[in-house]
mmCIF file of C-alpha atoms and ligand atoms in Angstrom:
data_model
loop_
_atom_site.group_PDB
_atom_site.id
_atom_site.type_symbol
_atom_site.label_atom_id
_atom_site.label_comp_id
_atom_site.label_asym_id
_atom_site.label_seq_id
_atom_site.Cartn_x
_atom_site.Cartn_y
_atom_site.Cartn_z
ATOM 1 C CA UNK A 1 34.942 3.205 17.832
ATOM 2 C CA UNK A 2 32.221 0.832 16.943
ATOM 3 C CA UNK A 3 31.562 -0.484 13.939
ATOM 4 C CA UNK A 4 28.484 1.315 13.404
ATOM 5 C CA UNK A 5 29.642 4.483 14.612
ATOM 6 C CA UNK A 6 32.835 4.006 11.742
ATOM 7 C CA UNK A 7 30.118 3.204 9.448
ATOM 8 C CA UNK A 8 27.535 6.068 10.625
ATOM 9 C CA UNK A 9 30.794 8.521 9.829
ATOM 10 C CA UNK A 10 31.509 7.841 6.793
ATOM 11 C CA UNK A 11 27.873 8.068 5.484
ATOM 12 C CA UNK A 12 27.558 11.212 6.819
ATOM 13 C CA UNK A 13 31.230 12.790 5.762
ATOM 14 C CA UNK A 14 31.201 11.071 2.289
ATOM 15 C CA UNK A 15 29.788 13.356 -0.757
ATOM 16 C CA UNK A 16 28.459 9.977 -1.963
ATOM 17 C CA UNK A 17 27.710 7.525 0.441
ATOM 18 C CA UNK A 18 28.868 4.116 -0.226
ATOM 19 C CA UNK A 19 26.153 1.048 -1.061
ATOM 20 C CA UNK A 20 26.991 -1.093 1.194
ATOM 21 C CA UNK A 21 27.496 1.384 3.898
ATOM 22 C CA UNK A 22 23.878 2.140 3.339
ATOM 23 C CA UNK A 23 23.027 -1.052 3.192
ATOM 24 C CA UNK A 24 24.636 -2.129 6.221
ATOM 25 C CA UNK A 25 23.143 0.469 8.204
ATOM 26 C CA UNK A 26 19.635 -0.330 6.728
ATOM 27 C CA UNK A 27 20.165 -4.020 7.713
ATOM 28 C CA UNK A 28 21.042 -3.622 11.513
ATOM 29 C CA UNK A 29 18.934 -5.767 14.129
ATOM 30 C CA UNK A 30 20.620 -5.590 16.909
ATOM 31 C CA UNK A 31 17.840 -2.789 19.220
ATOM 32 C CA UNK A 32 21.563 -0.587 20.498
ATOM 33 C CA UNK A 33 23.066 -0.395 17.460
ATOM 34 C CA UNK A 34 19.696 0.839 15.853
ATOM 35 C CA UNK A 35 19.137 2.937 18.956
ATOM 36 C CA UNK A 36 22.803 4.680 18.270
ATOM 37 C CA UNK A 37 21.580 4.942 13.784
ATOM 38 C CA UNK A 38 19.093 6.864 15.317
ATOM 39 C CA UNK A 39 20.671 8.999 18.064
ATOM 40 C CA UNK A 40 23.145 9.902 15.293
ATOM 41 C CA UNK A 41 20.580 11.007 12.966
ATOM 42 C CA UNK A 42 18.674 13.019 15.358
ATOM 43 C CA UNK A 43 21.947 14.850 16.348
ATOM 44 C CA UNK A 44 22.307 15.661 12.261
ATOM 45 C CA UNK A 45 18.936 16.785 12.123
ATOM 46 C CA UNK A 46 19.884 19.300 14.565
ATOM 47 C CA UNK A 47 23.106 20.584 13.215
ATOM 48 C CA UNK A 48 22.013 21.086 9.881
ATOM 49 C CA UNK A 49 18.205 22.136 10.273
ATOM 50 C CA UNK A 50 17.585 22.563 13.735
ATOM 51 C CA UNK A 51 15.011 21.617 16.442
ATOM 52 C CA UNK A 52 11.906 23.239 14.843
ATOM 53 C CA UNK A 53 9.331 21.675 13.067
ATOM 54 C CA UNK A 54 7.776 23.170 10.094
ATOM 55 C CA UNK A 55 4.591 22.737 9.171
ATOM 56 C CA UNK A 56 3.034 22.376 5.142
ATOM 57 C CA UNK A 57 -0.508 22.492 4.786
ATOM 58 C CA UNK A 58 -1.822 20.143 2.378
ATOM 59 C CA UNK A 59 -4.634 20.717 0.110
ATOM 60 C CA UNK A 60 -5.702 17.549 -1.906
ATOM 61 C CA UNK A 61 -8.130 19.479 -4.709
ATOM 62 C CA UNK A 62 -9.027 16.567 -7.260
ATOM 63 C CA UNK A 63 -8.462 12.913 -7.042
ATOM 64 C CA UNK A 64 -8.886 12.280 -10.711
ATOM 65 C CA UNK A 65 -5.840 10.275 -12.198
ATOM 66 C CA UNK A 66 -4.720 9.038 -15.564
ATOM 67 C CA UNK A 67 -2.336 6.322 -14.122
ATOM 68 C CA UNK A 68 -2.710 3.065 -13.211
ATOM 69 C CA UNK A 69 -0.012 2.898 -10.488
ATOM 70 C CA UNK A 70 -0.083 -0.456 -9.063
ATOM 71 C CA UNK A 71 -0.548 -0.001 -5.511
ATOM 72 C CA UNK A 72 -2.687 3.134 -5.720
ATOM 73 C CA UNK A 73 -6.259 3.922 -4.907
ATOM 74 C CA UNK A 74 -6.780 6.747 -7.600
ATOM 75 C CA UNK A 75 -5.821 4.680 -9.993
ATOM 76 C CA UNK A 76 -7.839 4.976 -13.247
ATOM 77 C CA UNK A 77 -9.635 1.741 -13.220
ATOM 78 C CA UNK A 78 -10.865 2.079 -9.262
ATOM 79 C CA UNK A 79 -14.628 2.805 -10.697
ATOM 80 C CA UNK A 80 -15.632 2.472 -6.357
ATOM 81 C CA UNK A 81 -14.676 5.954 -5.713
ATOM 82 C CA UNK A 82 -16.570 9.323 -6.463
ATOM 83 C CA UNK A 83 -13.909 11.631 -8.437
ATOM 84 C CA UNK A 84 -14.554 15.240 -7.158
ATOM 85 C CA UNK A 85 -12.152 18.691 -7.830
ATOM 86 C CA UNK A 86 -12.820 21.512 -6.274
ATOM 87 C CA UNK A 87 -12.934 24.670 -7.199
ATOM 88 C CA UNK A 88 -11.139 27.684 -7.044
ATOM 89 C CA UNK A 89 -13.621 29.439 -4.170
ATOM 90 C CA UNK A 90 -12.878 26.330 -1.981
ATOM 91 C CA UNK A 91 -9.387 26.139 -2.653
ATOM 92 C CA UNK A 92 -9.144 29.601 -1.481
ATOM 93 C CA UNK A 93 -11.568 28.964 1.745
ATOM 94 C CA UNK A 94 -8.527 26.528 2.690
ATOM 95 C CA UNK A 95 -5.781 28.788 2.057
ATOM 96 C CA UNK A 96 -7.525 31.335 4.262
ATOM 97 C CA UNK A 97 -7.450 28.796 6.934
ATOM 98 C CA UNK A 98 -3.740 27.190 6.044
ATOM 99 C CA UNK A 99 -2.755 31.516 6.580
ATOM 100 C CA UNK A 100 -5.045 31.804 9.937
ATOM 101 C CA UNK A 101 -3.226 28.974 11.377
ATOM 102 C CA UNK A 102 0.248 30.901 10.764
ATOM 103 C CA UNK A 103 1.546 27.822 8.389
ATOM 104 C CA UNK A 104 3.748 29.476 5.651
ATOM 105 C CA UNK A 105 3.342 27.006 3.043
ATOM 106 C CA UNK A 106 0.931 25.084 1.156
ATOM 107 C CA UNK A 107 0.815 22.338 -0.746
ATOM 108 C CA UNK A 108 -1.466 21.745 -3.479
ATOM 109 C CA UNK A 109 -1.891 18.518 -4.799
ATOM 110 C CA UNK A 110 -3.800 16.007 -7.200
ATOM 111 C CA UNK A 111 -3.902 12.839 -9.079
ATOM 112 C CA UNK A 112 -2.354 13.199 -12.267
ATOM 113 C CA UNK A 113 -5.625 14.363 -14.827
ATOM 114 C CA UNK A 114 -5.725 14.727 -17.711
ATOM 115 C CA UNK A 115 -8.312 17.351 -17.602
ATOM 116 C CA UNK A 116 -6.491 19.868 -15.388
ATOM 117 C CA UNK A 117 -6.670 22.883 -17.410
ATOM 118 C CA UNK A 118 -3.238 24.573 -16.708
ATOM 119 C CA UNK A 119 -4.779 27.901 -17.412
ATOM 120 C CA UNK A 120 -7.186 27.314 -14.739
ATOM 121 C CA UNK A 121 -4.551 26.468 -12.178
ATOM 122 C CA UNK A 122 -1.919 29.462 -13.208
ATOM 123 C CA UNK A 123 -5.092 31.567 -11.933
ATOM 124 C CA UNK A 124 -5.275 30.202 -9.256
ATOM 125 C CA UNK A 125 -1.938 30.584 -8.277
ATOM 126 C CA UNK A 126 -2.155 34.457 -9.343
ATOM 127 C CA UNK A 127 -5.124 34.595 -6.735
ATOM 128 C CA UNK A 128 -3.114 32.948 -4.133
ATOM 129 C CA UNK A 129 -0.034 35.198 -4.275
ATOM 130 C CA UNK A 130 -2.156 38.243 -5.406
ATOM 131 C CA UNK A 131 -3.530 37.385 -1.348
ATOM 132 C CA UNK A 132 -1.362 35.812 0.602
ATOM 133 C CA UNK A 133 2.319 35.766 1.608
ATOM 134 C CA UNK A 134 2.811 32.122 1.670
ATOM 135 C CA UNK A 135 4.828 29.462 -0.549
ATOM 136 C CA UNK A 136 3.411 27.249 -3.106
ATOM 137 C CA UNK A 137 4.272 23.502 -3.256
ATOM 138 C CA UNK A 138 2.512 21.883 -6.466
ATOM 139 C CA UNK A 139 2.071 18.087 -6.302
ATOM 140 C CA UNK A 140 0.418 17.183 -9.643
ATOM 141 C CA UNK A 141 2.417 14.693 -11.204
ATOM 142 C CA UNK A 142 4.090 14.755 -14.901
ATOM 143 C CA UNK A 143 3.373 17.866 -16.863
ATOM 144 C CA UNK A 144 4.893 19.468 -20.078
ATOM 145 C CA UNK A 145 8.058 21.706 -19.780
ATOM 146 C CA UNK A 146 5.220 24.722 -21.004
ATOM 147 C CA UNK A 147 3.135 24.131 -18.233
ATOM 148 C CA UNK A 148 5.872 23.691 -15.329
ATOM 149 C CA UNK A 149 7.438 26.791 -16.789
ATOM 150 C CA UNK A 150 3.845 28.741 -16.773
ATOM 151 C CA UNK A 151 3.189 27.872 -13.323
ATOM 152 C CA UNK A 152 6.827 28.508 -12.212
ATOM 153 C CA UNK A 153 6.415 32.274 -13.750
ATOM 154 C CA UNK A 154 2.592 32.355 -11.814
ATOM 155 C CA UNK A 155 4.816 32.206 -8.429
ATOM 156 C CA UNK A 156 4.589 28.437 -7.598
ATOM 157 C CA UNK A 157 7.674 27.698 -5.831
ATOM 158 C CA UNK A 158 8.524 24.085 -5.355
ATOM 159 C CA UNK A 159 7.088 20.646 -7.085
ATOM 160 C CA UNK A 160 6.598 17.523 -5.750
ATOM 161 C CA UNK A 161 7.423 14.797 -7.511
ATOM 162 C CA UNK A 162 7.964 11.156 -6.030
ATOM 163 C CA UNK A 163 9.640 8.646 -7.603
ATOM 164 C CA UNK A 164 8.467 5.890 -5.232
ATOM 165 C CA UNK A 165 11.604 3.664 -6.593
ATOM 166 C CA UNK A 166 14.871 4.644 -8.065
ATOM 167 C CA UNK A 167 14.800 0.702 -9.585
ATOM 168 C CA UNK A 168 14.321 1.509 -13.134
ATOM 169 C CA UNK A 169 12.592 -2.079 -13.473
ATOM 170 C CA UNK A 170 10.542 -2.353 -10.394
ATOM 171 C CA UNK A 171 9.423 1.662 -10.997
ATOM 172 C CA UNK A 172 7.994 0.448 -14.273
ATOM 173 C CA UNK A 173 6.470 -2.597 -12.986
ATOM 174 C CA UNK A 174 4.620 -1.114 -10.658
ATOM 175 C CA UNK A 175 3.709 2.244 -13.112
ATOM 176 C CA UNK A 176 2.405 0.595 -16.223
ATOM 177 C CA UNK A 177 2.859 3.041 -19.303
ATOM 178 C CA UNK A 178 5.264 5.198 -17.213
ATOM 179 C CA UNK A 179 8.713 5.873 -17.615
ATOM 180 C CA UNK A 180 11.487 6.099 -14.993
ATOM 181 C CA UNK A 181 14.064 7.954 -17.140
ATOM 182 C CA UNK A 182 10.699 10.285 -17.706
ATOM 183 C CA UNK A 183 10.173 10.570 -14.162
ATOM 184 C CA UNK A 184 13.887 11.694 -13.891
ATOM 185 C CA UNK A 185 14.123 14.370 -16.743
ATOM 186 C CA UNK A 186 10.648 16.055 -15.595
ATOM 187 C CA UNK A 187 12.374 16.483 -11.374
ATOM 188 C CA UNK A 188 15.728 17.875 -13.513
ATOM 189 C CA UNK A 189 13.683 20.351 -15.622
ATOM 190 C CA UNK A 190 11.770 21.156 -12.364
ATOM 191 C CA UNK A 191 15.116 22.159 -10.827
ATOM 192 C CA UNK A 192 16.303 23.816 -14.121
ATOM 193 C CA UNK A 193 13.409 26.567 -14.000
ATOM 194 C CA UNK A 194 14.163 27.338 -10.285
ATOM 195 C CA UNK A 195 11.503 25.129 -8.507
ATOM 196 C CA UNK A 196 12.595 23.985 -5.266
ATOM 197 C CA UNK A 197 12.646 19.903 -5.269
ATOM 198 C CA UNK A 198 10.724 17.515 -3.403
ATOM 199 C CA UNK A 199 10.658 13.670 -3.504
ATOM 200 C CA UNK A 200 10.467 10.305 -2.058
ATOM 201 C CA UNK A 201 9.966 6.441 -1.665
ATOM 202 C CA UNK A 202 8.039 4.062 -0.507
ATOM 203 C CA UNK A 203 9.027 1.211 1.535
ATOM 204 C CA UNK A 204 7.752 -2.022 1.799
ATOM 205 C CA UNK A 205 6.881 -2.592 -2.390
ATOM 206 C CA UNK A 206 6.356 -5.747 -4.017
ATOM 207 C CA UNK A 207 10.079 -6.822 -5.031
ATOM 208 C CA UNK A 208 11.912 -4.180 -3.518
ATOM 209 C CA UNK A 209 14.934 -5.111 -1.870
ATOM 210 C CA UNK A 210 17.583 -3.083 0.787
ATOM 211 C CA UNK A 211 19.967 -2.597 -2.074
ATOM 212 C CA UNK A 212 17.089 -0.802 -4.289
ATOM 213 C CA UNK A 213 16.361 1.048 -1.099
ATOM 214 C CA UNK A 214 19.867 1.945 -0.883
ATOM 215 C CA UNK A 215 20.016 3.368 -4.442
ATOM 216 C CA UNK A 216 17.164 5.270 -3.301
ATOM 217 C CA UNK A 217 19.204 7.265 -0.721
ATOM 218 C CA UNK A 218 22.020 7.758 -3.249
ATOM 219 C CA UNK A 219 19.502 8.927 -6.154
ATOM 220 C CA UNK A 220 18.219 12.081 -3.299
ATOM 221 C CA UNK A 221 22.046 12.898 -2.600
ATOM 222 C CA UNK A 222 22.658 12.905 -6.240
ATOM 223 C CA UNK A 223 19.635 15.128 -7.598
ATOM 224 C CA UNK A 224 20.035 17.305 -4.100
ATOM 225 C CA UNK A 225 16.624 17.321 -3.414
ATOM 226 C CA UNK A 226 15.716 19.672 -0.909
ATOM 227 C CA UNK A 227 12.254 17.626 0.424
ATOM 228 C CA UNK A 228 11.855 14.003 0.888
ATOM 229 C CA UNK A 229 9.160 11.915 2.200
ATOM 230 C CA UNK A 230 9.684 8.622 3.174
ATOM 231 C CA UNK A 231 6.451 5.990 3.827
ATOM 232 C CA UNK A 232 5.220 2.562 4.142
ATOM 233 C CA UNK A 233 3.879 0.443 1.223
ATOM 234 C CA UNK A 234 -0.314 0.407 2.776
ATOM 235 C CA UNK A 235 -2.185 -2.103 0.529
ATOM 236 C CA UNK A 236 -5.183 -0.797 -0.938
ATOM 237 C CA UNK A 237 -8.226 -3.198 -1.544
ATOM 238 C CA UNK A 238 -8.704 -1.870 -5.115
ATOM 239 C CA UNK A 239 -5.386 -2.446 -6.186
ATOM 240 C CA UNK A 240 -2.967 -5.358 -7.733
ATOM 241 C CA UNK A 241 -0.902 -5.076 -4.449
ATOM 242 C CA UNK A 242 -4.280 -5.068 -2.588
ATOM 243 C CA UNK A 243 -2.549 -8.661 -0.420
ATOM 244 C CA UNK A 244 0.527 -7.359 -0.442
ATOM 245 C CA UNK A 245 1.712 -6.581 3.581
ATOM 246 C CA UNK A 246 2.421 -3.277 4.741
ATOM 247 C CA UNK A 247 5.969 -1.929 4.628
ATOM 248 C CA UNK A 248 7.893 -2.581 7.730
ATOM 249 C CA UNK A 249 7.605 1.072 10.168
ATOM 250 C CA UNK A 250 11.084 -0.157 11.399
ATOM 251 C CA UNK A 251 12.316 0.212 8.103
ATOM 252 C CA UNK A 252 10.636 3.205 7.162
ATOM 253 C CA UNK A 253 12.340 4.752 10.520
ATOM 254 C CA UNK A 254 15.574 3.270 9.529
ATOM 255 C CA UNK A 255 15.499 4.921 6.127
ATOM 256 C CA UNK A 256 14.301 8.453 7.675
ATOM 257 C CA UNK A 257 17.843 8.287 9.743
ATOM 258 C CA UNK A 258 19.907 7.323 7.139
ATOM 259 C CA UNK A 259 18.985 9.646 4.469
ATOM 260 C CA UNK A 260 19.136 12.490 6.950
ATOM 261 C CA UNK A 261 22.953 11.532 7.756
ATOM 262 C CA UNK A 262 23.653 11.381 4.089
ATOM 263 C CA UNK A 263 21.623 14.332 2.723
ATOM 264 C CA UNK A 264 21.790 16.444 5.610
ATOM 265 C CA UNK A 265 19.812 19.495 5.229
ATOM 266 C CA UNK A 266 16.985 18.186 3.157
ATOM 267 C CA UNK A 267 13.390 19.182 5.233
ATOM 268 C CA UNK A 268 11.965 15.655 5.897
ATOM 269 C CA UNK A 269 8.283 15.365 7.049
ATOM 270 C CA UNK A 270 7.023 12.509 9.273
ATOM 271 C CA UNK A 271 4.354 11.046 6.621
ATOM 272 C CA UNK A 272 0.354 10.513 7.276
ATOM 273 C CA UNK A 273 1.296 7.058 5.690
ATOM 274 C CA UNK A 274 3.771 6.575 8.884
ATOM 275 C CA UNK A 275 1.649 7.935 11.718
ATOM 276 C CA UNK A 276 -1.607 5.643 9.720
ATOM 277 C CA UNK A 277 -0.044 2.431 10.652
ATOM 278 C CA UNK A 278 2.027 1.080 13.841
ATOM 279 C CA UNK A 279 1.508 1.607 17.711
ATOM 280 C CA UNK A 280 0.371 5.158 18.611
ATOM 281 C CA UNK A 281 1.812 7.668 16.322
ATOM 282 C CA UNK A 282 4.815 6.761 14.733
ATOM 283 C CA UNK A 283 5.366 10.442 13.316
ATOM 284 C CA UNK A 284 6.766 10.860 16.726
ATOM 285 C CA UNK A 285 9.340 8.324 16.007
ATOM 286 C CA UNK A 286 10.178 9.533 12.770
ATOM 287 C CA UNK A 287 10.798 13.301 13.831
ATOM 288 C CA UNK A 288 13.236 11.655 16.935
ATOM 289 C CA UNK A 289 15.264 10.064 13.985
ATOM 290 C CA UNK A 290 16.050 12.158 11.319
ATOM 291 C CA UNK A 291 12.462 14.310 10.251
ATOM 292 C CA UNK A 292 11.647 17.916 10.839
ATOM 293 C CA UNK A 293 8.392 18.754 8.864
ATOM 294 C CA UNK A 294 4.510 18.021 9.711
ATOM 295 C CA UNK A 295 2.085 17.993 6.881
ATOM 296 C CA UNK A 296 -1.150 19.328 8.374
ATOM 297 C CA UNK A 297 -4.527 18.554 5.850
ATOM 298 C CA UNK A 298 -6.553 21.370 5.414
ATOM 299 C CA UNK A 299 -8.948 19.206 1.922
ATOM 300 C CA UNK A 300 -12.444 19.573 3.544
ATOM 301 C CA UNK A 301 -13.744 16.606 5.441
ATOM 302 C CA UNK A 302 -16.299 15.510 2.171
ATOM 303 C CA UNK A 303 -13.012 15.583 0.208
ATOM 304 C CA UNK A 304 -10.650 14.212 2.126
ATOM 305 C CA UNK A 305 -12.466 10.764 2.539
ATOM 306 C CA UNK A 306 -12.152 10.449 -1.194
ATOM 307 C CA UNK A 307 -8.429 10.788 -1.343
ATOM 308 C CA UNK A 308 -7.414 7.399 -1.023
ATOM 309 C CA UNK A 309 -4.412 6.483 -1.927
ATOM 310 C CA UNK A 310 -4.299 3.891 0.763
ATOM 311 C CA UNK A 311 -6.593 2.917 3.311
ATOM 312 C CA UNK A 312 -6.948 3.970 7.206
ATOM 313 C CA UNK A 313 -5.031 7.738 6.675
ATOM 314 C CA UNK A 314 -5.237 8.831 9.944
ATOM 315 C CA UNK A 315 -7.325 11.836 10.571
ATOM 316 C CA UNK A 316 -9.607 11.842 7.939
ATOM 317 C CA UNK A 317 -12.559 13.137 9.647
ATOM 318 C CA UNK A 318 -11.079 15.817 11.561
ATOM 319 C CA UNK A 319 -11.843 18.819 11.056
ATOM 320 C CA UNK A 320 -10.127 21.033 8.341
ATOM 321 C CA UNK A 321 -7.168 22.554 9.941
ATOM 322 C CA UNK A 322 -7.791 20.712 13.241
ATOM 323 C CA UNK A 323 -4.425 18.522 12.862
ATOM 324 C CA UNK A 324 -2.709 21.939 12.765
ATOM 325 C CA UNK A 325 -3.387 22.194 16.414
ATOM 326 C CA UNK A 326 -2.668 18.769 17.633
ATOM 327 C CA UNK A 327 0.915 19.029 15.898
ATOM 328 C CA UNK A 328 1.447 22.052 17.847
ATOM 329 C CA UNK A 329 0.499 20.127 20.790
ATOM 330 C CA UNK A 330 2.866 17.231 19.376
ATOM 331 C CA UNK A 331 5.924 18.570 19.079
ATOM 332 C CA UNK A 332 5.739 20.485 22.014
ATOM 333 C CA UNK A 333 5.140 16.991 23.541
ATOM 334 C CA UNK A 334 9.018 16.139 22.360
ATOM 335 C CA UNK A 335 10.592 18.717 23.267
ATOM 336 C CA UNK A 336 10.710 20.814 19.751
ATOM 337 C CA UNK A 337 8.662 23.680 18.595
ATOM 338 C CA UNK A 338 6.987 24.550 15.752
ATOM 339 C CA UNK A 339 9.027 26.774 13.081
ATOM 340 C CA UNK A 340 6.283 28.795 11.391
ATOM 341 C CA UNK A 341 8.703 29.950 9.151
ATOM 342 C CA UNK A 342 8.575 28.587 5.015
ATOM 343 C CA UNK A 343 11.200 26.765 5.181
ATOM 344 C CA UNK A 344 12.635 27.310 1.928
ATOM 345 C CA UNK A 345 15.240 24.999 1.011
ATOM 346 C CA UNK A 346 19.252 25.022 2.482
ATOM 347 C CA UNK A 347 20.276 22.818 -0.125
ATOM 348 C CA UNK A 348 22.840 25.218 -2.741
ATOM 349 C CA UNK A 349 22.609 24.447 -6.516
ATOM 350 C CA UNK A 350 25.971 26.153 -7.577
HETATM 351 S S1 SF4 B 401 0.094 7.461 -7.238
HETATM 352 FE FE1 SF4 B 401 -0.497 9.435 -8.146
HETATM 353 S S2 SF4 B 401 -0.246 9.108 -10.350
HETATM 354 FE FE2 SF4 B 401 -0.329 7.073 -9.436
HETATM 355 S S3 SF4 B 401 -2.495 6.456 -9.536
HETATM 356 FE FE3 SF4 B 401 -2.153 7.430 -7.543
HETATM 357 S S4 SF4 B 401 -2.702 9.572 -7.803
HETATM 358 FE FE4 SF4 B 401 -2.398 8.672 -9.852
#
């Protein structure tokens, strides 16, 4: 057995992969042994979640934000881009589309404002479920326990909530006035009222290292989240890592397969941050190594220019629901087929 086959092993039969396992696998160069990271990781994705793709509409509905996250277009101080949040009316105009096109979930998400009234939104979510079979994925950032529990009880079903970094030091660097141990306790109280979890990193930040990126696998094993996104560092020009370089889409790839071998049924999308930078769309790469889930946008065209996290999102004057299509036509294109069902999540929190 090869040494990267021993190594592949134990990552994937170990309850808590080891560091440098991770590591090791992380750091590989050689083009076959990378090749056989990502054959493994393909055949896990198949075992434990099979070969259909779900899809997740996204609806970005305000791109206010109280932060100042460091490499982050809605930051507070970027004064270069009109704020907008739609209303309820449009929300539902994309919902209506998100259930036309057969997608199952949705995904509603924001900067973190200050001014989101959380009455407004739990009526919202009444409308939603009052009309449509379909799951709820919030994305809003850090709330109080009162309002995660109010929106829980309105029907929202999972929460997104990325931690970017599980380095306690560089998370804090790069989120002034934020708290990692903060960050933490909100994703456990999420998971205490029932919420399924999502998550994720970044690759490619300003002082991040393989080891950090290692602890970031370990952190998603250890909270069992059920979703995790994985994308590149893109440097926006409105930001303090505006001349920072991209994250590596090697590395991003190589962190896709290894947190699928050691978390094994988590849903994993192929990020709009991935298939944004690289050679033709590296989603495709991404769901051949480890992810399952597309993230179609369905935020109106007028709206979706404005949500800039990064520059150069791919898509961003498509039509609304028009990437639902081409996904379709995507994934067919591997070999896989779209799973239209939710997707709810396999991991078990006994
Ligand atoms: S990453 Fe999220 S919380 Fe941070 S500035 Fe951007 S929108 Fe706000």
């Amino acid at each position: 057995m090869s040494d990267v086959r021993a190594v592949l092993n134990r990552v994937y039969t170990a309850d808590m992969p080891d560091l440098r396992d991770i590591e090791y696998l992380l750091s590989l160069e050689d083009a076959d042994q990378i090749d056989e990271l990502y054959k493994f990781a393909d055949n896990v994705r198949r075992e434990q979640v099979g070969d259909g793709v779900l899809l997740r509409g996204i609806v970005e509905f305000s791109n206010y934000c109280r932060n100042t996250c460091a490499y982050c277009g809605l930051n507070k101080y970027n004064k270069q881009i009109r704020r907008y949040r739609m209303a309820h009316d449009e929300i539902m105009a994309c919902l209506d589309k998100i259930v036309s096109c057969n997608t199952k979930t949705v995904v509603l998400q924001s900067g973190e404002e200050d001014e989101l009234d959380a009455a407004w939104l739990q009526d919202l979510l009444f409308k939603i479920k009052d009309k449509h079979d379909i799951a709820v994925t919030l994305s809003l950032g850090e709330r109080s326990d009162q309002e995660f529990e109010m929106w829980r009880n309105a029907g929202a079903d999972r929460y997104l909530l990325k931690i970017e970094t599980s380095d306690k030091q560089l998370y804090e660097k790069l989120h002034p006035e934020m708290s990692f141990d903060r960050r933490v306790e909100c994703l456990r109280k999420l998971g205490s009222m029932g919420y399924q979890l999502g998550s994720g990193c970044m690759v490619g930040l300003k002082g991040q290292t393989t080891a950090s990126l290692a602890r970031d696998v370990q952190f998603f094993v250890r909270e069992k989240i059920a979703m995790i996104g994985i994308g590149p560092f893109i440097p926006h020009s409105q930001t303090e890592c505006a001349n920072h370089a991209c994250g590596d889409v090697e590395l991003v790839c190589k962190m896709t397969a290894v947190t699928r071998i050691a978390t094994k049924n988590t849903h994993m999308p192929a990020t709009t941050a991935l298939g944004s930078l690289g050679n033709g769309d590296m989603r495709l790469k991404a769901l051949a190594c480890g992810a399952n889930v597309l993230m179609p946008n369905f935020t109106p065209v007028e709206y979706k220019k404005l949500y800039e996290i990064y520059p150069g999102k791919r898509c961003v004057n498509e039509p609304t629901g028009a990437c639902s299509g081409c996904m379709e036509k995507m994934v067919k294109s591997i070999g896989r087929y779209v799973d239209w069902a939710r997707g709810d999540t396999l991991k078990s929190y006994n």
